[in-house]
Amino acid sequence: MVRMNKIWSTISVLVLLNLILSCGQSTQKQLDKSANALRTCADEQVLTSNQQTTIRQQINADEKAQQIERIFQQKVREGLNGNVLVAQKGMVLYKHCFGLGHFERGARDTLVEDSKFQLASLSKTFTAVGTLKLIELGKLNFEDTIQKFYPEFPYHGITIRQLLSHRSGLPNYQYAFDDSMKVNFYKKEKPYPTNATIMHWFATVKPTPHAYNVPGRGFSYSNTNYMVLASIIEKVTGKSYEAYIHSAIFEPLGMHQTFVATTKNDSLNYHRTAGYQWNRRIPKDYYDDVVGDKGIYSTIGDLFRWYRALNGDCVLQKKTLKEAFIPRSFERKGAKNYGYGFRMMLNDSNQPEFIYHSGWWKGYNTMFWFSPKDEYVIIMLGNKYNKTVYRVKELIDVLHGGGKNSEVTDDAEAEI
């Protein structure tokens, strides 16, 4: 009898292991299929030489390029240091590299097209799309709560939907913990915390840091939302955030110069810039290894690929991408709003006229701005903090005549 029980116990364990392995293999097959479809669609977005010739004439490309050149020369006079790209109808109108990747004597290097910049909060667009892809595959649900994946997380009733739209009320992890805790962690563990560290702190620190708001009550921009989403991605896929985003988005799109800051691949770090403010290089930050809310490095060329994939409905099903671009917060009147990982400027009918995300992190500031209707994109990546990166109105005026809601001027848009 005892022997039979042991046999049945062994069989049960084997069956359970088989189920676990088959589920993991099923998930990977779905991800591979999704990546292949994305790769095919992305290839189809590249214009032929004949198409470029036709479009160049239709949009007066040469005249626009001259006007754009004058605008950027003025930005350089105002201190712009970085790489820029402006494209319309799938064709690059203007791209240029202004300044240096490093300013120290003996290490100065001129920026090139493959220079890599910390995207700061622009990284959130990738985390959002990565999350939405898992929802399409049935691995996540908009109404899943954090406790489904992290039972010890102390804030209850917060859904994936609320994390994506910054309506969770979660406090910003950067300011939530006492400095003494950081010092003790530095001494006992390792110099820099990761996502797992922050999730553990939230679960164990007493008293629990105060929430900004109750879930769903209002919009409250917090980097914690996207740090948590990246952590959930890791739980669901069994991969690191870096590995998942690379295989699901970067590699299929041919974004070979784009990587997460925690990567150990030295070849990807080639032409990696440093961030500066007031002519001072910003050293590695305590929270640099926390990702999802920031932490992706990329180039103007790779971000143009990202735009083409978004504009061509490649990265997600049309209905899912449409969901991402729906404004979610109307507690305050105004043109600015937020969807799932994307900011937007609304027209008089409260529909998105412009989709964008900006960023700031330790000397880097970035802007990724596009018009779904007029099919243009403005990409500015800077590594020496300068507010002109957030000023897009003059460029919009050239591309399609401008609009009353087209200017981004305040630092609130530059939160990481």
Short mmCIF file of C-alpha atoms in Angstrom, two decimals:
data_model
loop_
_atom_site.label_atom_id
_atom_site.label_comp_id
_atom_site.label_asym_id
_atom_site.label_seq_id
_atom_site.Cartn_x
_atom_site.Cartn_y
_atom_site.Cartn_z
CA MET A 1 0.00 0.00 0.00
CA VAL A 2 2.82 2.35 0.94
CA ARG A 3 4.59 1.48 -2.29
CA MET A 4 1.44 2.25 -4.33
CA ASN A 5 1.10 5.63 -2.60
CA LYS A 6 4.71 6.43 -3.49
CA ILE A 7 4.07 5.44 -7.11
CA TRP A 8 0.96 7.62 -7.34
CA SER A 9 2.83 10.46 -5.65
CA THR A 10 5.63 10.20 -8.21
CA ILE A 11 3.14 10.11 -11.08
CA SER A 12 1.37 13.20 -9.72
CA VAL A 13 4.64 15.13 -9.50
CA LEU A 14 5.57 14.16 -13.07
CA VAL A 15 2.15 15.20 -14.38
CA LEU A 16 2.42 18.53 -12.57
CA LEU A 17 5.91 19.16 -13.94
CA ASN A 18 4.71 18.30 -17.43
CA LEU A 19 1.86 20.78 -17.12
CA ILE A 20 4.20 23.52 -15.93
CA LEU A 21 6.66 22.86 -18.75
CA SER A 22 3.93 22.69 -21.40
CA CYS A 23 2.46 25.99 -20.18
CA GLY A 24 5.88 27.61 -20.39
CA GLN A 25 6.44 26.20 -23.88
CA SER A 26 2.99 27.39 -24.96
CA THR A 27 3.73 30.92 -23.75
CA GLN A 28 7.07 30.94 -25.59
CA LYS A 29 5.45 29.68 -28.82
CA GLN A 30 2.86 32.46 -28.63
CA LEU A 31 5.58 35.05 -28.02
CA ASP A 32 7.63 33.70 -30.95
CA LYS A 33 4.59 33.83 -33.25
CA SER A 34 3.86 37.41 -32.16
CA ALA A 35 7.50 38.41 -32.75
CA ASN A 36 7.50 36.91 -36.27
CA ALA A 37 4.33 38.80 -37.20
CA LEU A 38 5.84 42.01 -35.84
CA ARG A 39 9.03 41.46 -37.86
CA THR A 40 7.07 40.98 -41.10
CA CYS A 41 4.87 44.03 -40.53
CA ALA A 42 7.87 46.22 -39.66
CA ASP A 43 9.62 45.25 -42.90
CA GLU A 44 6.54 46.33 -44.85
CA GLN A 45 6.74 49.89 -43.45
CA VAL A 46 10.02 50.68 -45.25
CA LEU A 47 9.44 52.86 -48.33
CA THR A 48 10.81 51.97 -51.75
CA SER A 49 12.89 54.54 -53.63
CA ASN A 50 9.96 55.23 -55.99
CA GLN A 51 7.63 55.81 -53.05
CA GLN A 52 10.12 58.20 -51.48
CA THR A 53 10.41 60.20 -54.70
CA THR A 54 6.63 60.56 -54.96
CA ILE A 55 6.17 61.50 -51.32
CA ARG A 56 9.07 63.98 -51.42
CA GLN A 57 7.23 65.94 -54.09
CA GLN A 58 3.83 65.66 -52.40
CA ILE A 59 4.95 67.09 -49.06
CA ASN A 60 7.48 69.67 -50.35
CA ALA A 61 10.21 67.82 -48.49
CA ASP A 62 13.15 69.98 -49.57
CA GLU A 63 11.49 73.22 -48.51
CA LYS A 64 10.44 71.75 -45.16
CA ALA A 65 13.95 70.41 -44.55
CA GLN A 66 15.41 73.89 -44.98
CA GLN A 67 12.94 75.38 -42.51
CA ILE A 68 13.58 72.58 -40.01
CA GLU A 69 17.33 73.17 -40.32
CA ARG A 70 16.87 76.83 -39.33
CA ILE A 71 14.78 75.82 -36.29
CA PHE A 72 17.40 73.40 -35.03
CA GLN A 73 20.25 75.84 -35.59
CA GLN A 74 18.39 78.21 -33.25
CA LYS A 75 17.97 75.39 -30.72
CA VAL A 76 21.73 74.77 -30.87
CA ARG A 77 22.35 78.45 -30.15
CA GLU A 78 20.11 77.97 -27.11
CA GLY A 79 22.21 75.04 -25.89
CA LEU A 80 20.83 71.91 -27.58
CA ASN A 81 23.30 69.01 -27.46
CA GLY A 82 21.92 65.81 -28.96
CA ASN A 83 20.53 63.94 -31.95
CA VAL A 84 17.32 64.77 -33.80
CA LEU A 85 15.14 63.26 -36.51
CA VAL A 86 12.00 64.56 -38.21
CA ALA A 87 10.03 62.40 -40.67
CA GLN A 88 6.72 62.61 -42.49
CA LYS A 89 4.74 60.01 -44.45
CA GLY A 90 7.44 57.47 -43.61
CA MET A 91 10.26 59.55 -45.11
CA VAL A 92 13.04 61.25 -43.14
CA LEU A 93 12.99 65.00 -43.76
CA TYR A 94 15.83 65.89 -41.45
CA LYS A 95 18.29 64.22 -39.10
CA HIS A 96 21.37 65.63 -37.45
CA CYS A 97 23.81 65.14 -34.59
CA PHE A 98 24.72 68.23 -32.57
CA GLY A 99 27.56 68.21 -30.06
CA LEU A 100 29.35 65.64 -27.94
CA GLY A 101 28.64 62.33 -26.27
CA HIS A 102 31.22 63.03 -23.54
CA PHE A 103 32.66 66.40 -22.55
CA GLU A 104 35.63 65.45 -20.36
CA ARG A 105 39.08 66.34 -21.60
CA GLY A 106 40.63 63.27 -23.18
CA ALA A 107 37.25 61.56 -23.60
CA ARG A 108 35.45 63.95 -25.94
CA ASP A 109 33.64 62.20 -28.74
CA THR A 110 31.40 63.69 -31.40
CA LEU A 111 27.83 62.43 -31.49
CA VAL A 112 27.01 60.05 -34.36
CA GLU A 113 23.73 58.54 -35.58
CA ASP A 114 24.34 55.42 -33.50
CA SER A 115 24.94 57.38 -30.29
CA LYS A 116 22.74 55.91 -27.57
CA PHE A 117 20.76 58.04 -25.13
CA GLN A 118 18.92 57.19 -21.91
CA LEU A 119 15.25 57.55 -22.91
CA ALA A 120 14.07 58.24 -19.34
CA SER A 121 10.24 58.21 -19.24
CA LEU A 122 10.01 57.55 -22.96
CA SER A 123 10.88 53.99 -21.84
CA LYS A 124 7.33 53.75 -20.47
CA THR A 125 5.96 53.41 -24.02
CA PHE A 126 7.84 50.10 -24.39
CA THR A 127 6.73 48.82 -20.99
CA ALA A 128 3.12 49.66 -21.85
CA VAL A 129 3.23 47.91 -25.22
CA GLY A 130 5.01 44.92 -23.67
CA THR A 131 2.22 44.67 -21.10
CA LEU A 132 -0.52 45.04 -23.71
CA LYS A 133 1.03 42.26 -25.81
CA LEU A 134 0.72 39.92 -22.82
CA ILE A 135 -2.91 40.95 -22.44
CA GLU A 136 -3.51 40.09 -26.11
CA LEU A 137 -1.95 36.66 -25.50
CA GLY A 138 -4.24 36.07 -22.53
CA LYS A 139 -1.37 36.01 -20.05
CA LEU A 140 -2.59 39.16 -18.31
CA ASN A 141 -5.94 40.84 -17.83
CA PHE A 142 -6.68 44.55 -17.42
CA GLU A 143 -8.49 43.77 -14.15
CA ASP A 144 -5.73 41.63 -12.64
CA THR A 145 -4.53 43.09 -9.35
CA ILE A 146 -0.93 43.34 -8.19
CA GLN A 147 -1.61 40.74 -5.47
CA LYS A 148 -2.18 38.07 -8.13
CA PHE A 149 1.56 38.23 -8.81
CA TYR A 150 2.90 39.75 -5.57
CA PRO A 151 0.61 38.62 -2.71
CA GLU A 152 2.60 40.57 -0.10
CA PHE A 153 2.32 43.92 -1.90
CA PRO A 154 0.62 46.20 0.66
CA TYR A 155 -1.59 48.34 -1.60
CA HIS A 156 -4.76 46.43 -2.50
CA GLY A 157 -7.31 46.82 -5.28
CA ILE A 158 -4.89 48.23 -7.87
CA THR A 159 -5.36 46.81 -11.39
CA ILE A 160 -3.15 46.54 -14.45
CA ARG A 161 -5.44 49.11 -16.09
CA GLN A 162 -4.78 51.61 -13.30
CA LEU A 163 -1.03 51.04 -13.42
CA LEU A 164 -0.97 51.68 -17.18
CA SER A 165 -2.96 54.92 -16.88
CA HIS A 166 -1.30 56.30 -13.70
CA ARG A 167 -4.52 56.00 -11.73
CA SER A 168 -3.25 53.63 -9.01
CA GLY A 169 -2.46 56.26 -6.39
CA LEU A 170 0.88 54.56 -5.66
CA PRO A 171 3.63 56.73 -4.15
CA ASN A 172 6.79 57.33 -6.18
CA TYR A 173 9.38 54.79 -5.04
CA GLN A 174 12.14 57.40 -5.37
CA TYR A 175 10.74 59.37 -2.45
CA ALA A 176 8.90 56.67 -0.49
CA PHE A 177 11.72 55.26 1.62
CA ASP A 178 13.83 56.66 4.43
CA ASP A 179 17.46 57.44 3.60
CA SER A 180 18.65 55.22 6.46
CA MET A 181 17.15 52.23 4.67
CA LYS A 182 19.14 53.02 1.55
CA VAL A 183 22.34 53.29 3.60
CA ASN A 184 21.71 49.95 5.31
CA PHE A 185 20.94 48.28 1.98
CA TYR A 186 24.14 49.71 0.51
CA LYS A 187 26.19 48.22 3.34
CA LYS A 188 24.52 44.80 3.56
CA GLU A 189 23.48 43.95 0.01
CA LYS A 190 24.92 45.68 -3.04
CA PRO A 191 25.27 49.31 -4.11
CA TYR A 192 22.17 49.66 -6.28
CA PRO A 193 18.62 48.33 -5.80
CA THR A 194 16.67 46.60 -8.57
CA ASN A 195 12.94 46.15 -9.19
CA ALA A 196 12.95 43.11 -6.90
CA THR A 197 14.50 45.23 -4.16
CA ILE A 198 11.84 47.94 -4.42
CA MET A 199 9.00 45.41 -4.49
CA HIS A 200 10.46 43.80 -1.35
CA TRP A 201 10.78 47.17 0.39
CA PHE A 202 7.15 48.03 -0.31
CA ALA A 203 6.09 44.66 1.11
CA THR A 204 8.19 44.80 4.28
CA VAL A 205 8.81 48.41 5.34
CA LYS A 206 6.75 49.57 8.30
CA PRO A 207 4.98 51.90 8.35
CA THR A 208 3.92 51.40 4.75
CA PRO A 209 4.63 54.57 2.71
CA HIS A 210 1.49 56.68 2.29
CA ALA A 211 -0.36 56.31 -1.01
CA TYR A 212 -0.98 59.41 -3.12
CA ASN A 213 -4.62 58.50 -3.62
CA VAL A 214 -7.11 55.63 -3.55
CA PRO A 215 -7.05 53.46 -6.70
CA GLY A 216 -9.04 54.88 -9.60
CA ARG A 217 -9.88 58.22 -8.00
CA GLY A 218 -7.65 60.36 -10.21
CA PHE A 219 -4.55 60.72 -12.36
CA SER A 220 -1.30 60.83 -10.40
CA TYR A 221 1.88 60.36 -12.41
CA SER A 222 4.13 57.94 -10.52
CA ASN A 223 7.15 56.01 -11.72
CA THR A 224 6.17 53.20 -9.36
CA ASN A 225 3.36 52.21 -11.74
CA TYR A 226 5.76 51.24 -14.50
CA MET A 227 8.34 49.72 -12.16
CA VAL A 228 5.54 47.43 -10.93
CA LEU A 229 4.44 46.62 -14.50
CA ALA A 230 8.00 45.60 -15.40
CA SER A 231 8.07 43.39 -12.30
CA ILE A 232 4.77 41.75 -13.29
CA ILE A 233 6.12 41.14 -16.80
CA GLU A 234 9.00 39.21 -15.24
CA LYS A 235 6.63 37.09 -13.14
CA VAL A 236 4.36 36.24 -16.07
CA THR A 237 7.02 35.48 -18.68
CA GLY A 238 9.66 33.92 -16.45
CA LYS A 239 12.18 36.22 -18.15
CA SER A 240 13.97 39.35 -17.06
CA TYR A 241 12.33 42.58 -18.22
CA GLU A 242 15.37 43.15 -20.41
CA ALA A 243 15.11 39.72 -22.09
CA TYR A 244 11.36 39.98 -22.68
CA ILE A 245 11.39 43.49 -24.17
CA HIS A 246 14.33 42.53 -26.38
CA SER A 247 12.70 39.38 -27.77
CA ALA A 248 9.16 40.79 -28.02
CA ILE A 249 9.93 44.26 -29.41
CA PHE A 250 13.55 45.28 -30.05
CA GLU A 251 14.73 42.25 -32.03
CA PRO A 252 11.65 41.82 -34.29
CA LEU A 253 11.68 45.55 -35.13
CA GLY A 254 15.38 45.53 -35.98
CA MET A 255 16.11 47.91 -33.09
CA HIS A 256 19.61 46.50 -32.73
CA GLN A 257 21.04 49.61 -31.05
CA THR A 258 18.41 49.65 -28.29
CA PHE A 259 18.90 48.01 -24.91
CA VAL A 260 17.96 48.13 -21.24
CA ALA A 261 20.52 49.86 -19.01
CA THR A 262 21.20 46.69 -17.01
CA THR A 263 22.54 44.81 -20.06
CA LYS A 264 26.01 43.28 -19.81
CA ASN A 265 26.57 43.30 -23.59
CA ASP A 266 29.64 45.49 -24.15
CA SER A 267 28.99 45.82 -27.89
CA LEU A 268 25.67 47.54 -27.18
CA ASN A 269 27.38 50.00 -24.85
CA TYR A 270 29.51 51.25 -27.77
CA HIS A 271 28.62 54.92 -28.48
CA ARG A 272 26.69 55.08 -25.21
CA THR A 273 26.57 58.71 -24.13
CA ALA A 274 26.80 60.24 -20.64
CA GLY A 275 24.30 62.68 -19.12
CA TYR A 276 25.25 66.25 -18.15
CA GLN A 277 23.68 69.23 -16.45
CA TRP A 278 25.27 72.66 -16.02
CA ASN A 279 28.41 71.26 -17.70
CA ARG A 280 28.71 68.62 -14.96
CA ARG A 281 28.59 64.90 -15.68
CA ILE A 282 25.91 63.14 -13.66
CA PRO A 283 27.31 60.00 -11.97
CA LYS A 284 25.44 56.69 -11.81
CA ASP A 285 22.25 57.26 -9.84
CA TYR A 286 21.16 55.14 -6.89
CA TYR A 287 18.02 54.05 -8.80
CA ASP A 288 19.59 53.52 -12.23
CA ASP A 289 19.07 49.74 -12.11
CA VAL A 290 15.32 50.04 -11.50
CA VAL A 291 13.63 49.71 -14.90
CA GLY A 292 10.26 49.84 -16.62
CA ASP A 293 9.68 53.49 -15.77
CA LYS A 294 13.01 54.40 -17.38
CA GLY A 295 16.25 52.60 -18.21
CA ILE A 296 16.09 52.02 -21.97
CA TYR A 297 18.87 53.40 -24.20
CA SER A 298 18.23 53.98 -27.89
CA THR A 299 19.09 55.96 -31.01
CA ILE A 300 17.14 58.26 -33.32
CA GLY A 301 17.17 55.57 -36.01
CA ASP A 302 15.76 52.87 -33.77
CA LEU A 303 13.08 55.22 -32.44
CA PHE A 304 12.07 55.94 -36.03
CA ARG A 305 11.58 52.18 -36.41
CA TRP A 306 9.48 52.28 -33.23
CA TYR A 307 7.32 55.05 -34.69
CA ARG A 308 6.82 53.20 -37.99
CA ALA A 309 5.72 50.09 -36.10
CA LEU A 310 3.23 52.11 -34.03
CA ASN A 311 1.94 54.04 -37.02
CA GLY A 312 1.67 50.87 -39.11
CA ASP A 313 -0.35 48.99 -36.46
CA CYS A 314 2.45 46.43 -36.20
CA VAL A 315 3.15 46.19 -32.49
CA LEU A 316 -0.41 45.48 -31.35
CA GLN A 317 -3.81 44.63 -32.76
CA LYS A 318 -5.59 47.75 -33.99
CA LYS A 319 -8.22 47.63 -31.25
CA THR A 320 -5.55 47.27 -28.56
CA LEU A 321 -3.47 50.17 -29.88
CA LYS A 322 -6.62 52.26 -30.07
CA GLU A 323 -7.19 51.47 -26.37
CA ALA A 324 -3.68 52.72 -25.59
CA PHE A 325 -4.46 56.05 -27.26
CA ILE A 326 -7.75 56.68 -25.44
CA PRO A 327 -7.49 59.52 -22.86
CA ARG A 328 -8.20 58.15 -19.38
CA SER A 329 -8.30 61.12 -17.00
CA PHE A 330 -10.71 64.05 -17.08
CA GLU A 331 -10.66 65.28 -13.46
CA ARG A 332 -8.91 68.42 -14.66
CA LYS A 333 -9.92 70.31 -17.76
CA GLY A 334 -7.28 70.79 -20.40
CA ALA A 335 -5.75 69.48 -23.59
CA LYS A 336 -3.15 67.24 -21.92
CA ASN A 337 -4.09 63.67 -21.05
CA TYR A 338 -2.68 60.16 -20.64
CA GLY A 339 -3.66 56.79 -22.10
CA TYR A 340 -1.77 53.54 -21.59
CA GLY A 341 1.91 54.52 -21.65
CA PHE A 342 1.40 57.48 -23.97
CA ARG A 343 0.71 61.13 -23.31
CA MET A 344 -1.57 63.00 -25.68
CA MET A 345 -2.82 66.45 -26.61
CA LEU A 346 -6.54 66.52 -27.29
CA ASN A 347 -8.53 68.51 -29.82
CA ASP A 348 -11.80 70.32 -29.07
CA SER A 349 -13.66 66.99 -29.29
CA ASN A 350 -11.40 65.44 -26.63
CA GLN A 351 -9.80 63.18 -29.23
CA PRO A 352 -6.01 62.74 -29.49
CA GLU A 353 -4.50 65.19 -31.96
CA PHE A 354 -0.92 64.42 -30.96
CA ILE A 355 0.57 61.37 -29.23
CA TYR A 356 3.86 61.73 -27.37
CA HIS A 357 6.06 61.03 -24.39
CA SER A 358 8.87 63.10 -22.99
CA GLY A 359 11.50 62.23 -20.45
CA TRP A 360 14.15 63.47 -18.06
CA TRP A 361 16.72 61.52 -16.10
CA LYS A 362 20.03 62.79 -14.76
CA GLY A 363 21.06 65.12 -17.57
CA TYR A 364 19.18 63.33 -20.34
CA ASN A 365 15.98 64.76 -21.77
CA THR A 366 13.96 63.33 -24.62
CA MET A 367 10.91 63.96 -26.81
CA PHE A 368 9.00 61.53 -29.03
CA TRP A 369 6.04 63.32 -30.67
CA PHE A 370 3.84 62.19 -33.53
CA SER A 371 0.63 63.01 -35.35
CA PRO A 372 -1.51 60.00 -36.34
CA LYS A 373 -3.51 62.14 -38.76
CA ASP A 374 -0.67 63.87 -40.59
CA GLU A 375 1.79 60.97 -40.21
CA TYR A 376 4.84 62.77 -38.94
CA VAL A 377 7.19 62.17 -36.04
CA ILE A 378 9.59 64.43 -34.15
CA ILE A 379 12.39 62.74 -32.20
CA MET A 380 14.82 64.68 -30.01
CA LEU A 381 17.37 63.00 -27.73
CA GLY A 382 19.61 65.18 -25.57
CA ASN A 383 22.36 64.32 -23.09
CA LYS A 384 22.97 67.83 -21.74
CA TYR A 385 19.74 69.06 -20.17
CA ASN A 386 18.13 71.75 -22.32
CA LYS A 387 14.48 72.81 -22.40
CA THR A 388 14.41 73.31 -26.16
CA VAL A 389 14.04 69.51 -26.46
CA TYR A 390 10.45 69.90 -25.23
CA ARG A 391 9.60 72.76 -27.59
CA VAL A 392 7.94 71.36 -30.69
CA LYS A 393 5.52 74.06 -31.85
CA GLU A 394 7.86 75.60 -34.44
CA LEU A 395 8.41 72.18 -36.01
CA ILE A 396 4.69 71.44 -36.07
CA ASP A 397 4.08 74.77 -37.80
CA VAL A 398 6.42 73.64 -40.58
CA LEU A 399 4.96 70.15 -40.85
CA HIS A 400 1.27 71.03 -40.98
CA GLY A 401 0.55 74.58 -39.95
CA GLY A 402 0.62 74.14 -36.16
CA GLY A 403 -2.22 74.12 -33.68
CA LYS A 404 -3.25 75.82 -30.50
CA ASN A 405 -2.38 72.80 -28.35
CA SER A 406 0.92 71.94 -29.94
CA GLU A 407 3.48 73.38 -27.55
CA VAL A 408 5.05 71.64 -24.59
CA THR A 409 6.79 74.17 -22.39
CA ASP A 410 6.73 73.19 -18.72
CA ASP A 411 8.93 70.80 -16.81
CA ALA A 412 5.94 68.75 -15.68
CA GLU A 413 6.02 67.13 -19.13
CA ALA A 414 9.62 66.16 -18.50
CA GLU A 415 9.05 63.92 -15.50
CA ILE A 416 10.85 60.62 -15.89
#
